[in-house]
PDB file of C-alpha atoms in Angstrom:
ATOM      1  CA  SER T  17      23.107   5.551  20.706  1.00  0.00           C
ATOM      2  CA  ASP T  18      20.542   3.519  22.607  1.00  0.00           C
ATOM      3  CA  LYS T  19      17.958   4.084  19.873  1.00  0.00           C
ATOM      4  CA  SER T  20      16.950   1.176  17.652  1.00  0.00           C
ATOM      5  CA  GLN T  21      17.379   1.320  13.901  1.00  0.00           C
ATOM      6  CA  TRP T  22      13.603   1.813  13.633  1.00  0.00           C
ATOM      7  CA  GLU T  23      13.620   4.843  15.934  1.00  0.00           C
ATOM      8  CA  ILE T  24      16.559   6.314  14.065  1.00  0.00           C
ATOM      9  CA  MET T  25      14.962   5.662  10.696  1.00  0.00           C
ATOM     10  CA  PHE T  26      11.405   6.769  11.380  1.00  0.00           C
ATOM     11  CA  GLY T  27      11.728   9.003  14.455  1.00  0.00           C
ATOM     12  CA  ASP T  28      10.976   8.629  18.141  1.00  0.00           C
ATOM     13  CA  LYS T  29       7.237   8.196  17.513  1.00  0.00           C
ATOM     14  CA  ALA T  30       7.752   4.968  15.563  1.00  0.00           C
ATOM     15  CA  GLN T  31       6.637   1.800  17.302  1.00  0.00           C
ATOM     16  CA  THR T  32       7.673  -0.440  14.430  1.00  0.00           C
ATOM     17  CA  LYS T  33       9.611  -3.622  15.076  1.00  0.00           C
ATOM     18  CA  PRO T  34      10.762  -6.281  12.596  1.00  0.00           C
ATOM     19  CA  HIS T  35       8.772  -9.462  12.038  1.00  0.00           C
ATOM     20  CA  ASN T  36      10.138 -12.833  10.892  1.00  0.00           C
ATOM     21  CA  ASN T  37      13.589 -11.343  10.229  1.00  0.00           C
ATOM     22  CA  ILE T  38      12.392  -9.310   7.243  1.00  0.00           C
ATOM     23  CA  GLU T  39      14.603  -6.259   6.827  1.00  0.00           C
ATOM     24  CA  LEU T  40      14.529  -3.190   4.654  1.00  0.00           C
ATOM     25  CA  PRO T  41      16.735  -3.379   1.542  1.00  0.00           C
ATOM     26  CA  VAL T  42      20.441  -2.725   1.918  1.00  0.00           C
ATOM     27  CA  GLY T  43      21.100   0.945   1.276  1.00  0.00           C
ATOM     28  CA  PHE T  44      17.620   2.150   2.296  1.00  0.00           C
ATOM     29  CA  ARG T  45      17.823   5.836   3.186  1.00  0.00           C
ATOM     30  CA  THR T  46      15.640   8.902   3.670  1.00  0.00           C
ATOM     31  CA  ASP T  47      18.177  11.721   3.278  1.00  0.00           C
ATOM     32  CA  TRP T  48      16.534  12.927   0.080  1.00  0.00           C
ATOM     33  CA  ALA T  49      18.648  16.041  -0.429  1.00  0.00           C
ATOM     34  CA  ALA T  50      21.973  14.203  -0.071  1.00  0.00           C
ATOM     35  CA  THR T  51      21.960  12.582  -3.517  1.00  0.00           C
ATOM     36  CA  LEU T  52      20.727  13.405  -6.997  1.00  0.00           C
ATOM     37  CA  THR T  53      18.807  10.102  -6.997  1.00  0.00           C
ATOM     38  CA  GLY T  54      17.053  11.089  -3.786  1.00  0.00           C
ATOM     39  CA  GLN T  55      16.148  14.504  -5.142  1.00  0.00           C
ATOM     40  CA  VAL T  56      14.673  13.021  -8.329  1.00  0.00           C
ATOM     41  CA  ILE T  57      12.654  10.387  -6.474  1.00  0.00           C
ATOM     42  CA  LEU T  58      11.386  12.890  -3.909  1.00  0.00           C
ATOM     43  CA  ARG T  59      10.238  15.208  -6.678  1.00  0.00           C
ATOM     44  CA  TYR T  60       8.372  12.328  -8.304  1.00  0.00           C
ATOM     45  CA  LEU T  61       6.746  11.252  -5.026  1.00  0.00           C
ATOM     46  CA  LYS T  62       5.577  14.772  -4.244  1.00  0.00           C
ATOM     47  CA  SER T  63       4.005  14.964  -7.694  1.00  0.00           C
ATOM     48  CA  ARG T  64       2.027  11.774  -7.054  1.00  0.00           C
ATOM     49  CA  LEU T  65       1.183  11.929  -3.359  1.00  0.00           C
ATOM     50  CA  PRO T  66      -0.816  14.302  -1.138  1.00  0.00           C
ATOM     51  CA  PRO T  67       1.056  16.764   1.112  1.00  0.00           C
ATOM     52  CA  GLY T  68       2.691  15.107   4.091  1.00  0.00           C
ATOM     53  CA  ALA T  69       2.399  11.583   2.686  1.00  0.00           C
ATOM     54  CA  VAL T  70       6.132  11.176   2.058  1.00  0.00           C
ATOM     55  CA  LYS T  71       7.003  11.738   5.703  1.00  0.00           C
ATOM     56  CA  ALA T  72       4.010   9.886   7.137  1.00  0.00           C
ATOM     57  CA  SER T  73       4.523   6.791   5.000  1.00  0.00           C
ATOM     58  CA  GLY T  74       8.177   6.347   5.960  1.00  0.00           C
ATOM     59  CA  VAL T  75       9.099   5.851   2.295  1.00  0.00           C
ATOM     60  CA  GLY T  76      12.790   5.889   1.448  1.00  0.00           C
ATOM     61  CA  TYR T  77      14.995   5.145  -1.524  1.00  0.00           C
ATOM     62  CA  VAL T  78      18.031   3.186  -2.702  1.00  0.00           C
ATOM     63  CA  VAL T  79      20.949   4.547  -4.715  1.00  0.00           C
ATOM     64  CA  ASN T  80      22.969   1.459  -5.638  1.00  0.00           C
ATOM     65  CA  GLY T  81      22.460  -2.212  -6.399  1.00  0.00           C
ATOM     66  CA  GLN T  82      19.503  -4.101  -7.795  1.00  0.00           C
ATOM     67  CA  LEU T  83      17.034  -1.549  -6.400  1.00  0.00           C
ATOM     68  CA  ALA T  84      18.957   1.512  -7.561  1.00  0.00           C
ATOM     69  CA  GLY T  85      16.613   4.385  -8.308  1.00  0.00           C
ATOM     70  CA  CYS T  86      13.667   2.807  -6.484  1.00  0.00           C
ATOM     71  CA  ALA T  87      11.339   4.311  -3.912  1.00  0.00           C
ATOM     72  CA  VAL T  88      10.867   1.788  -1.096  1.00  0.00           C
ATOM     73  CA  PHE T  89       7.695   1.705   1.016  1.00  0.00           C
ATOM     74  CA  PRO T  90       7.793  -0.137   4.371  1.00  0.00           C
ATOM     75  CA  ILE T  91       4.625  -2.050   5.221  1.00  0.00           C
ATOM     76  CA  ASN T  92       3.582  -2.512   8.838  1.00  0.00           C
ATOM     77  CA  ILE T  93       0.869  -4.677  10.344  1.00  0.00           C
ATOM     78  CA  ASN T  94      -0.034  -3.951  13.973  1.00  0.00           C
ATOM     79  CA  ASN T  95       3.176  -1.924  14.358  1.00  0.00           C
ATOM     80  CA  GLU T  96       5.323  -4.784  13.112  1.00  0.00           C
ATOM     81  CA  PHE T  97       7.422  -4.338   9.979  1.00  0.00           C
ATOM     82  CA  ARG T  98       6.178  -7.147   7.752  1.00  0.00           C
ATOM     83  CA  PHE T  99       7.011  -6.367   4.135  1.00  0.00           C
ATOM     84  CA  TRP T 100       8.289  -3.711   1.754  1.00  0.00           C
ATOM     85  CA  GLN T 101       7.591  -2.800  -1.817  1.00  0.00           C
ATOM     86  CA  ALA T 102      10.024  -1.021  -4.131  1.00  0.00           C
ATOM     87  CA  ARG T 103       8.838   1.026  -7.100  1.00  0.00           C
ATOM     88  CA  LYS T 104      11.201   1.920  -9.930  1.00  0.00           C
ATOM     89  CA  VAL T 105      11.382   5.666 -10.487  1.00  0.00           C
ATOM     90  CA  VAL T 106      14.728   6.681 -11.986  1.00  0.00           C
ATOM     91  CA  TYR T 107      15.284   3.744 -14.328  1.00  0.00           C
ATOM     92  CA  ALA T 108      12.782   2.059 -16.638  1.00  0.00           C
ATOM     93  CA  GLY T 109      12.349  -1.681 -16.886  1.00  0.00           C
ATOM     94  CA  GLU T 110      10.426  -4.616 -15.558  1.00  0.00           C
ATOM     95  CA  PRO T 111       9.416  -5.551 -13.013  1.00  0.00           C
ATOM     96  CA  LYS T 112       8.289  -2.103 -11.970  1.00  0.00           C
ATOM     97  CA  TYR T 113       7.509  -3.367  -8.461  1.00  0.00           C
ATOM     98  CA  THR T 114       9.716  -5.564  -6.273  1.00  0.00           C
ATOM     99  CA  GLY T 115       9.352  -7.053  -2.796  1.00  0.00           C
ATOM    100  CA  PRO T 116      11.298  -9.347  -0.472  1.00  0.00           C
ATOM    101  CA  PRO T 117      11.092 -13.129  -0.704  1.00  0.00           C
ATOM    102  CA  GLY T 118       7.819 -14.338   0.765  1.00  0.00           C
ATOM    103  CA  THR T 119       4.243 -13.489   0.081  1.00  0.00           C
ATOM    104  CA  LYS T 120       2.643 -10.074  -0.166  1.00  0.00           C
ATOM    105  CA  SER T 121      -0.763 -11.694   0.283  1.00  0.00           C
ATOM    106  CA  THR T 122      -0.397 -11.545   4.082  1.00  0.00           C
ATOM    107  CA  VAL T 123      -0.278  -7.740   4.285  1.00  0.00           C
ATOM    108  CA  LEU T 124      -2.355  -4.691   3.387  1.00  0.00           C
ATOM    109  CA  TYR T 125      -0.553  -1.410   2.821  1.00  0.00           C
ATOM    110  CA  GLY T 126      -1.996   1.292   5.061  1.00  0.00           C
ATOM    111  CA  TYR T 127      -3.665  -1.212   7.389  1.00  0.00           C
ATOM    112  CA  ASP T 128      -2.398   0.382  10.594  1.00  0.00           C
ATOM    113  CA  TRP T 129      -3.887   3.741   9.586  1.00  0.00           C
ATOM    114  CA  LEU T 130      -7.449   2.411   9.518  1.00  0.00           C
ATOM    115  CA  THR T 131      -9.259   3.841  12.519  1.00  0.00           C
ATOM    116  CA  GLY T 132     -12.929   3.414  11.627  1.00  0.00           C
ATOM    117  CA  ASN T 133     -15.093   0.663  10.190  1.00  0.00           C
ATOM    118  CA  ARG T 134     -14.530   1.589   6.518  1.00  0.00           C
ATOM    119  CA  ALA T 135     -11.834   0.398   4.110  1.00  0.00           C
ATOM    120  CA  VAL T 136     -11.342   1.276   0.454  1.00  0.00           C
ATOM    121  CA  LEU T 137      -9.329  -1.441  -1.269  1.00  0.00           C
ATOM    122  CA  THR T 138      -7.030  -0.373  -4.095  1.00  0.00           C
ATOM    123  CA  GLU T 139      -4.395  -2.119  -6.188  1.00  0.00           C
ATOM    124  CA  GLY T 140      -1.349  -0.042  -5.389  1.00  0.00           C
ATOM    125  CA  ILE T 141       0.287   2.081  -2.731  1.00  0.00           C
ATOM    126  CA  PHE T 142      -0.040   5.381  -4.600  1.00  0.00           C
ATOM    127  CA  ASP T 143      -3.765   4.755  -4.971  1.00  0.00           C
ATOM    128  CA  ALA T 144      -4.148   3.974  -1.262  1.00  0.00           C
ATOM    129  CA  LEU T 145      -2.237   7.077  -0.189  1.00  0.00           C
ATOM    130  CA  ASN T 146      -4.476   9.224  -2.395  1.00  0.00           C
ATOM    131  CA  THR T 147      -7.725   7.672  -1.109  1.00  0.00           C
ATOM    132  CA  GLU T 148      -9.437   8.296   2.211  1.00  0.00           C
ATOM    133  CA  ASP T 149      -9.468   5.044   4.215  1.00  0.00           C
ATOM    134  CA  GLY T 150      -7.410   3.512   1.404  1.00  0.00           C
ATOM    135  CA  VAL T 151      -5.502   0.245   1.816  1.00  0.00           C
ATOM    136  CA  ALA T 152      -3.579  -1.433  -0.976  1.00  0.00           C
ATOM    137  CA  LEU T 153      -3.884  -5.092  -1.909  1.00  0.00           C
ATOM    138  CA  LEU T 154      -0.548  -4.850  -3.792  1.00  0.00           C
ATOM    139  CA  GLY T 155      -2.233  -6.494  -6.740  1.00  0.00           C
ATOM    140  CA  LYS T 156      -5.570  -7.592  -8.164  1.00  0.00           C
ATOM    141  CA  THR T 157      -6.425 -10.389  -5.744  1.00  0.00           C
ATOM    142  CA  ILE T 158      -7.423 -10.688  -2.110  1.00  0.00           C
ATOM    143  CA  SER T 159      -6.334 -13.591   0.082  1.00  0.00           C
ATOM    144  CA  ASP T 160      -7.977 -15.194   3.090  1.00  0.00           C
ATOM    145  CA  GLU T 161      -5.171 -13.713   5.215  1.00  0.00           C
ATOM    146  CA  GLN T 162      -6.011 -10.208   4.012  1.00  0.00           C
ATOM    147  CA  ILE T 163      -9.709 -10.780   4.674  1.00  0.00           C
ATOM    148  CA  LYS T 164      -8.842 -11.898   8.218  1.00  0.00           C
ATOM    149  CA  LEU T 165      -6.935  -8.645   8.720  1.00  0.00           C
ATOM    150  CA  LEU T 166     -10.052  -6.673   7.776  1.00  0.00           C
ATOM    151  CA  ALA T 167     -12.133  -8.767  10.170  1.00  0.00           C
ATOM    152  CA  ALA T 168      -9.649  -8.094  12.980  1.00  0.00           C
ATOM    153  CA  LYS T 169     -10.309  -4.366  12.534  1.00  0.00           C
ATOM    154  CA  ASN T 170     -14.067  -5.008  12.485  1.00  0.00           C
ATOM    155  CA  ILE T 171     -14.369  -3.480   9.021  1.00  0.00           C
ATOM    156  CA  SER T 172     -18.030  -3.415   8.023  1.00  0.00           C
ATOM    157  CA  ASP T 173     -18.033  -0.982   5.069  1.00  0.00           C
ATOM    158  CA  VAL T 174     -15.846  -2.010   2.121  1.00  0.00           C
ATOM    159  CA  ALA T 175     -15.375  -0.443  -1.297  1.00  0.00           C
ATOM    160  CA  VAL T 176     -13.215  -2.053  -3.977  1.00  0.00           C
ATOM    161  CA  ILE T 177     -11.754   0.452  -6.439  1.00  0.00           C
ATOM    162  CA  LEU T 178      -9.243  -1.030  -8.871  1.00  0.00           C
ATOM    163  CA  ASP T 179      -7.824   0.528 -12.021  1.00  0.00           C
ATOM    164  CA  GLY T 180     -10.225   1.220 -14.887  1.00  0.00           C
ATOM    165  CA  ASP T 181      -9.173  -1.892 -16.803  1.00  0.00           C
ATOM    166  CA  ALA T 182     -10.015  -4.243 -13.921  1.00  0.00           C
ATOM    167  CA  TRP T 183     -13.768  -3.800 -13.462  1.00  0.00           C
ATOM    168  CA  LEU T 184     -14.628  -7.495 -13.615  1.00  0.00           C
ATOM    169  CA  THR T 185     -11.821  -8.251 -11.149  1.00  0.00           C
ATOM    170  CA  ALA T 186     -13.101  -5.565  -8.777  1.00  0.00           C
ATOM    171  CA  GLN T 187     -16.540  -7.184  -8.818  1.00  0.00           C
ATOM    172  CA  ALA T 188     -15.049 -10.613  -8.133  1.00  0.00           C
ATOM    173  CA  ILE T 189     -13.060  -9.293  -5.173  1.00  0.00           C
ATOM    174  CA  ALA T 190     -16.131  -7.531  -3.772  1.00  0.00           C
ATOM    175  CA  ARG T 191     -18.172 -10.731  -4.013  1.00  0.00           C
ATOM    176  CA  ARG T 192     -15.415 -12.708  -2.292  1.00  0.00           C
ATOM    177  CA  ILE T 193     -15.372 -10.161   0.522  1.00  0.00           C
ATOM    178  CA  ALA T 194     -19.157 -10.264   0.853  1.00  0.00           C
ATOM    179  CA  ASP T 195     -18.978 -14.055   1.113  1.00  0.00           C
ATOM    180  CA  ARG T 196     -16.009 -14.374   3.478  1.00  0.00           C
ATOM    181  CA  LEU T 197     -15.700 -11.205   5.584  1.00  0.00           C
ATOM    182  CA  TRP T 198     -18.027 -11.937   8.468  1.00  0.00           C
ATOM    183  CA  THR T 199     -17.943  -8.333   9.722  1.00  0.00           C
ATOM    184  CA  ALA T 200     -19.017  -6.919   6.330  1.00  0.00           C
ATOM    185  CA  GLU T 201     -22.373  -5.163   6.178  1.00  0.00           C
ATOM    186  CA  HIS T 202     -21.930  -2.997   3.090  1.00  0.00           C
ATOM    187  CA  VAL T 203     -19.725  -4.034   0.145  1.00  0.00           C
ATOM    188  CA  GLN T 204     -19.397  -2.149  -3.138  1.00  0.00           C
ATOM    189  CA  ALA T 205     -17.258  -2.194  -6.262  1.00  0.00           C
ATOM    190  CA  ALA T 206     -16.645   1.048  -8.143  1.00  0.00           C
ATOM    191  CA  ARG T 207     -15.823   1.217 -11.839  1.00  0.00           C
ATOM    192  CA  LEU T 208     -13.360   3.869 -12.970  1.00  0.00           C
ATOM    193  CA  PRO T 209     -12.995   5.143 -16.535  1.00  0.00           C
ATOM    194  CA  TYR T 210     -10.629   3.043 -18.628  1.00  0.00           C
ATOM    195  CA  GLY T 211      -7.051   4.190 -18.194  1.00  0.00           C
ATOM    196  CA  LYS T 212      -7.730   5.788 -14.816  1.00  0.00           C
ATOM    197  CA  ASP T 213      -6.821   4.678 -11.299  1.00  0.00           C
ATOM    198  CA  PRO T 214      -7.995   5.916  -7.874  1.00  0.00           C
ATOM    199  CA  ALA T 215      -5.112   8.388  -7.723  1.00  0.00           C
ATOM    200  CA  THR T 216      -6.072  10.090 -11.004  1.00  0.00           C
ATOM    201  CA  ALA T 217      -9.810   9.549 -11.473  1.00  0.00           C
ATOM    202  CA  SER T 218     -12.320  12.312 -10.760  1.00  0.00           C
ATOM    203  CA  LYS T 219     -15.473  10.256 -11.311  1.00  0.00           C
ATOM    204  CA  PHE T 220     -16.906   6.737 -11.313  1.00  0.00           C
ATOM    205  CA  ASP T 221     -18.500   5.143 -14.363  1.00  0.00           C
ATOM    206  CA  GLU T 222     -20.514   2.734 -12.243  1.00  0.00           C
ATOM    207  CA  ILE T 223     -20.984   1.600  -8.637  1.00  0.00           C
ATOM    208  CA  LEU T 224     -22.173  -1.927  -7.938  1.00  0.00           C
ATOM    209  CA  THR T 225     -23.487  -2.788  -4.476  1.00  0.00           C
ATOM    210  CA  ILE T 226     -22.801  -6.441  -3.621  1.00  0.00           C
ATOM    211  CA  ARG T 227     -24.248  -6.289  -0.130  1.00  0.00           C
TER     212      ARG T 227
END
């Protein structure tokens, strides 16, 4: 076939191309019904994500090896494949999340889906996929590289919504954005109830406007 591995993997509409020789994990697949592992992971993903998110996100899974039983989310920036994050589903243990060698601080999950001037920053991928205009920091910090990505999209309205146990961190990130994101006009941090995250919370305990 004349199709690239990216077209085969994600369909003819995909414009993704690899960046800096980063590749998806060996054994990455999306034929969910073909294996018991795939069926279990797909069931879990559908219980955590909104309808259509599994297909739209390009998430796959791995059956064997170090990432056995993991869901694997590709991360694209400007239609270039830049990073991936694996999340353990079938087997327990730490670390729950794994990525390729390199730094996750140069990407934002969901970045390419931002079409307006608003971004809601969350910790994790599940949170971002369950939040309108959500993008995931893949952690509880924001780097200068990630702030530059927001500036490149001319993001002016930013909300930081971390898990309920990270309220002080959410405020710190919001203040950093207000100080360093030159396109920012409105920056807020939202406090969730303790033990809740953006994917499971139905209310905010507090909203702090930084700018």
